[in-house]
Short mmCIF file of C-alpha atoms in Angstrom, two decimals:
data_model
loop_
_atom_site.label_atom_id
_atom_site.label_comp_id
_atom_site.label_asym_id
_atom_site.label_seq_id
_atom_site.Cartn_x
_atom_site.Cartn_y
_atom_site.Cartn_z
CA MET A 59 14.22 19.12 12.38
CA THR A 60 10.47 19.71 12.59
CA ASP A 61 7.89 16.93 12.91
CA ILE A 62 6.70 17.61 9.36
CA ALA A 63 10.23 17.29 7.96
CA VAL A 64 10.78 14.04 9.88
CA LEU A 65 7.48 12.65 8.64
CA PHE A 66 8.24 13.67 5.05
CA LEU A 67 11.58 11.84 5.27
CA ILE A 68 9.88 8.77 6.74
CA GLY A 69 7.38 8.80 3.89
CA TRP A 70 10.22 8.73 1.36
CA LEU A 71 11.92 5.89 3.22
CA THR A 72 8.75 3.79 2.99
CA ALA A 73 8.54 4.67 -0.70
CA PHE A 74 12.10 3.46 -1.30
CA ALA A 75 11.22 0.22 0.52
CA THR A 76 9.00 -0.49 -2.50
CA GLY A 77 12.07 -0.32 -4.71
CA LEU A 78 13.67 -3.08 -2.64
CA GLY A 79 10.93 -5.42 -3.82
CA ALA A 80 12.17 -5.09 -7.40
CA ILE A 81 15.63 -6.40 -6.52
CA PRO A 82 14.68 -10.14 -6.29
CA VAL A 83 13.29 -9.85 -9.82
CA PHE A 84 16.74 -8.72 -11.01
CA PHE A 85 18.27 -12.02 -9.90
CA LEU A 86 15.42 -14.52 -10.14
CA GLY A 87 13.87 -13.20 -13.33
CA GLU A 88 10.57 -14.82 -14.24
CA ARG A 89 11.07 -17.41 -11.49
CA ALA A 90 10.13 -14.66 -9.01
CA ALA A 91 6.54 -14.97 -10.25
CA ALA A 92 6.27 -18.33 -8.46
CA TYR A 93 6.56 -16.52 -5.12
CA THR A 94 3.98 -13.84 -5.94
CA PRO A 95 1.00 -15.52 -4.17
CA GLY A 96 3.00 -15.85 -0.97
CA LEU A 97 4.29 -12.28 -1.12
CA THR A 98 0.86 -10.85 -1.89
CA GLY A 99 -0.69 -12.97 0.86
CA PHE A 100 2.00 -11.68 3.22
CA ALA A 101 1.07 -8.09 2.33
CA ALA A 102 -2.64 -8.87 2.79
CA GLY A 103 -2.18 -10.41 6.25
CA LEU A 104 0.19 -7.69 7.33
CA MET A 105 -2.01 -4.83 6.14
CA GLY A 106 -5.26 -6.36 7.39
CA VAL A 107 -3.96 -6.83 10.94
CA ALA A 108 -2.22 -3.44 10.92
CA ALA A 109 -5.44 -1.72 9.80
CA VAL A 110 -7.43 -3.32 12.62
CA LEU A 111 -4.88 -3.05 15.45
CA GLY A 112 -3.24 0.20 14.42
CA LEU A 113 -6.18 2.16 13.04
CA LEU A 114 -9.65 0.73 13.62
CA ILE A 115 -9.37 -0.17 17.31
CA PRO A 116 -7.80 3.22 18.23
CA ALA A 117 -10.57 4.91 16.22
CA PHE A 118 -13.29 3.18 18.28
CA GLN A 119 -11.41 4.00 21.49
CA ASP A 120 -11.14 7.71 20.69
CA GLY A 121 -14.38 8.39 18.78
CA SER A 122 -18.07 7.58 18.68
CA THR A 123 -19.39 4.53 16.85
CA GLY A 124 -21.22 6.70 14.31
CA VAL A 125 -18.13 8.73 13.43
CA VAL A 126 -15.95 5.63 13.09
CA LEU A 127 -18.44 3.70 10.95
CA GLY A 128 -18.96 6.78 8.77
CA GLY A 129 -15.21 7.25 8.29
CA LEU A 130 -14.81 3.55 7.57
CA ALA A 131 -17.50 3.63 4.88
CA VAL A 132 -16.05 6.75 3.25
CA GLY A 133 -12.60 5.13 3.18
CA VAL A 134 -13.97 2.04 1.43
CA VAL A 135 -15.87 4.12 -1.14
CA PHE A 136 -12.82 6.34 -1.75
CA LEU A 137 -10.55 3.38 -2.48
CA LEU A 138 -13.05 1.64 -4.77
CA ALA A 139 -13.96 4.82 -6.68
CA THR A 140 -10.33 5.85 -7.19
CA ARG A 141 -9.40 2.32 -8.21
CA GLU A 142 -12.14 2.22 -10.84
CA PHE A 143 -11.17 5.65 -12.19
CA VAL A 144 -7.55 4.56 -12.58
CA ARG A 145 -8.51 1.32 -14.36
CA ARG A 146 -10.66 3.18 -16.90
CA ARG A 147 -7.99 5.80 -17.48
CA ASP A 148 -5.39 3.10 -17.98
CA GLU A 149 -7.49 1.43 -20.65
CA ARG A 150 -7.81 4.72 -22.55
CA VAL A 151 -4.07 5.44 -22.33
CA ALA A 152 -3.21 1.93 -23.48
CA GLU A 153 -5.50 2.25 -26.50
CA GLU A 154 -4.18 5.71 -27.44
CA ARG A 155 -0.54 4.62 -27.22
CA ARG A 156 -1.22 1.17 -28.71
CA LEU A 157 0.79 -0.56 -26.01
CA GLY A 158 1.50 -4.28 -26.12
CA ALA A 159 -0.10 -6.63 -23.61
CA SER A 160 2.95 -6.72 -21.31
CA ALA A 161 3.47 -2.96 -21.38
CA GLN A 162 -0.24 -2.39 -20.79
CA ARG A 163 -0.21 -4.69 -17.77
CA SER A 164 2.88 -2.88 -16.43
CA LEU A 165 1.13 0.48 -16.69
CA LEU A 166 -1.97 -0.87 -14.97
CA VAL A 167 0.04 -2.32 -12.07
CA VAL A 168 1.95 0.94 -11.56
CA LEU A 169 -1.19 3.08 -11.59
CA VAL A 170 -3.20 0.78 -9.33
CA LEU A 171 -0.38 0.55 -6.77
CA PHE A 172 0.02 4.32 -7.01
CA VAL A 173 -3.59 4.60 -5.79
CA HIS A 174 -2.93 1.97 -3.10
CA SER A 175 -0.24 4.16 -1.58
CA ILE A 176 -2.65 7.03 -0.84
CA PRO A 177 -4.43 5.38 2.13
CA GLU A 178 -1.06 4.07 3.31
CA GLY A 179 0.27 7.63 3.40
CA LEU A 180 -2.85 8.79 5.24
CA ALA A 181 -2.36 6.00 7.77
CA ILE A 182 1.25 7.02 8.39
CA GLY A 183 0.35 10.68 8.91
CA THR A 184 -2.61 9.94 11.15
CA ALA A 185 -0.68 7.50 13.34
CA PHE A 186 2.24 9.94 13.55
CA ALA A 187 -0.15 12.62 14.84
CA SER A 188 -1.47 10.30 17.56
CA THR A 189 -0.11 10.52 21.09
CA ARG A 190 -0.42 6.74 21.57
CA GLU A 191 2.95 5.28 22.41
CA GLY A 192 4.39 3.07 19.67
CA LEU A 193 1.46 3.53 17.28
CA GLY A 194 3.31 5.70 14.77
CA LEU A 195 6.24 3.29 14.54
CA PHE A 196 3.86 0.32 14.27
CA VAL A 197 2.04 1.77 11.25
CA ILE A 198 5.24 3.01 9.61
CA LEU A 199 6.83 -0.45 9.83
CA ALA A 200 3.64 -2.05 8.53
CA VAL A 201 3.57 0.18 5.46
CA ALA A 202 7.29 -0.21 4.77
CA LEU A 203 7.13 -4.01 5.02
CA GLN A 204 4.08 -4.39 2.79
CA ASN A 205 5.64 -2.04 0.23
CA VAL A 206 8.33 -4.64 -0.54
CA PRO A 207 5.93 -7.20 -2.12
CA GLU A 208 4.31 -4.34 -4.04
CA GLY A 209 7.72 -3.58 -5.55
CA THR A 210 7.97 -7.18 -6.71
CA ALA A 211 4.48 -6.97 -8.22
CA THR A 212 5.53 -3.84 -10.10
CA ALA A 213 8.76 -5.30 -11.48
CA LEU A 214 7.43 -8.65 -12.75
CA PRO A 215 5.27 -7.38 -15.66
CA MET A 216 8.00 -4.84 -16.51
CA LEU A 217 10.51 -7.70 -16.79
CA GLU A 218 8.20 -9.45 -19.26
CA ALA A 219 7.87 -6.20 -21.24
CA GLY A 220 11.66 -5.88 -21.47
CA TYR A 221 12.28 -2.86 -19.24
CA SER A 222 15.72 -2.28 -17.68
CA ARG A 223 16.54 -2.91 -14.01
CA ALA A 224 16.80 0.81 -13.34
CA ARG A 225 13.32 1.43 -14.75
CA MET A 226 11.88 -1.44 -12.71
CA PHE A 227 13.42 -0.06 -9.51
CA TRP A 228 12.29 3.53 -10.05
CA ALA A 229 8.83 2.49 -11.25
CA ALA A 230 8.44 0.55 -7.98
CA VAL A 231 9.45 3.64 -6.00
CA LEU A 232 7.09 5.75 -8.12
CA THR A 233 4.10 3.68 -7.03
CA SER A 234 4.67 4.90 -3.44
CA VAL A 235 5.43 8.56 -4.19
CA PRO A 236 2.03 9.70 -2.77
CA GLN A 237 2.97 8.35 0.67
CA PRO A 238 5.18 11.22 1.93
CA PHE A 239 2.80 13.87 0.61
CA PHE A 240 -0.42 12.32 1.93
CA ALA A 241 1.30 11.49 5.22
CA VAL A 242 2.19 15.16 5.73
CA GLY A 243 -1.28 16.27 4.64
CA ALA A 244 -3.02 13.93 7.08
CA PHE A 245 -0.65 14.92 9.90
CA VAL A 246 -1.17 18.67 9.40
CA LEU A 247 -4.94 18.27 9.23
CA VAL A 248 -5.24 16.03 12.28
CA ASP A 249 -2.65 18.03 14.26
CA SER A 250 -4.64 21.21 13.60
CA VAL A 251 -8.05 19.70 14.35
CA THR A 252 -7.51 16.92 16.92
CA SER A 253 -11.20 15.96 16.86
CA LEU A 254 -10.62 14.60 13.34
CA LEU A 255 -8.29 11.87 14.62
CA PRO A 256 -10.90 9.08 15.03
CA ALA A 257 -12.48 9.83 11.65
CA SER A 258 -9.06 9.93 10.00
CA PHE A 259 -8.10 6.61 11.60
CA ALA A 260 -11.36 5.05 10.39
CA PHE A 261 -11.01 6.47 6.88
CA ALA A 262 -7.49 5.08 6.48
CA ALA A 263 -8.59 1.74 7.94
CA GLY A 264 -11.55 1.52 5.56
CA ALA A 265 -9.39 2.24 2.52
CA MET A 266 -6.72 -0.25 3.58
CA LEU A 267 -9.23 -3.01 4.38
CA ALA A 268 -10.94 -2.43 1.03
CA LEU A 269 -7.56 -2.75 -0.64
CA VAL A 270 -7.01 -6.08 1.11
CA ALA A 271 -10.49 -7.41 0.37
CA PHE A 272 -10.84 -6.31 -3.25
CA ASP A 273 -7.26 -6.45 -4.54
CA LEU A 274 -4.76 -8.39 -2.45
CA VAL A 275 -6.93 -11.37 -1.44
CA PRO A 276 -8.34 -12.06 -4.95
CA GLU A 277 -4.84 -11.72 -6.46
CA SER A 278 -3.19 -14.13 -4.03
CA PHE A 279 -5.85 -16.70 -3.09
CA THR A 280 -6.21 -18.29 -6.50
CA ARG A 281 -6.83 -21.98 -7.13
CA GLU A 282 -3.13 -22.54 -7.80
CA GLY A 283 -1.63 -20.23 -5.17
CA TRP A 284 -3.95 -20.36 -2.17
CA ARG A 285 -1.63 -22.57 -0.09
CA MET A 286 1.34 -20.26 -0.49
CA ALA A 287 -0.93 -17.24 0.02
CA SER A 288 -2.28 -18.73 3.26
CA VAL A 289 1.24 -19.21 4.61
CA GLY A 290 2.16 -15.66 3.57
CA ALA A 291 -0.98 -14.17 5.14
CA ALA A 292 -0.37 -16.04 8.41
CA ALA A 293 3.26 -14.84 8.44
CA GLY A 294 2.31 -11.22 7.71
CA GLY A 295 -0.51 -11.15 10.24
CA GLY A 296 1.57 -12.92 12.88
CA LEU A 297 4.44 -10.47 12.39
CA MET A 298 2.11 -7.52 12.98
CA VAL A 299 0.67 -9.12 16.13
CA LEU A 300 4.21 -9.63 17.48
CA LEU A 301 5.12 -6.03 16.60
CA SER A 302 2.00 -4.72 18.32
CA LEU A 303 2.92 -6.64 21.49
CA ALA A 304 6.53 -5.47 21.35
CA LEU A 305 5.52 -1.84 20.86
CA GLY A 306 2.60 -1.95 23.28
CA VAL A 307 0.03 -0.95 20.67
#
């Protein structure tokens, strides 16, 4: 099996990890919402540490400061611009289809998380192309683990809107469908032009850190949920530090 085929399979496995996050909603129902701040905080801590240890630090080690800062800035702008485009499009679709409040929120969550998965796919492909020992596995595990809370976030508004379990599961998987494709795209590009590796690392790190700062942190660190979010963030960040030590990243 070629590297591209292996990477494509890995990308689908991380996508299906998102579906796992919908399963607790099947059994807990609306009670699962009480754990959302902790789960989102966990994803924020995990992704923030993974972006720094797995992407940003290797970028500075392999590339010049100017290239890394430029890639970082472009990654942030890309995430924010795409996020805004999706929000506006969602509002138009909701108005045209006259969706109810719950269904509209479900559509928004699916589309926003769909955008979130793009930088995650880029991170997987870039890390996979790196020759650093353990880095590819580190980033792959980080993405797979943080996909689980995203699956829960997808399923909760769908439960309120009355969707079936099957639809909740597959909608959660759908939010991560870009991951295998963008992972392969990033890998092919970086593998062909090795000088792009630092910029690609920085771009993925910028997009992921923007995601944490502008989406995950505001969603989890609310007045009511900041304690649970803090515990989740510490657990997610601590897990990534332990993984980095175990893998030698």
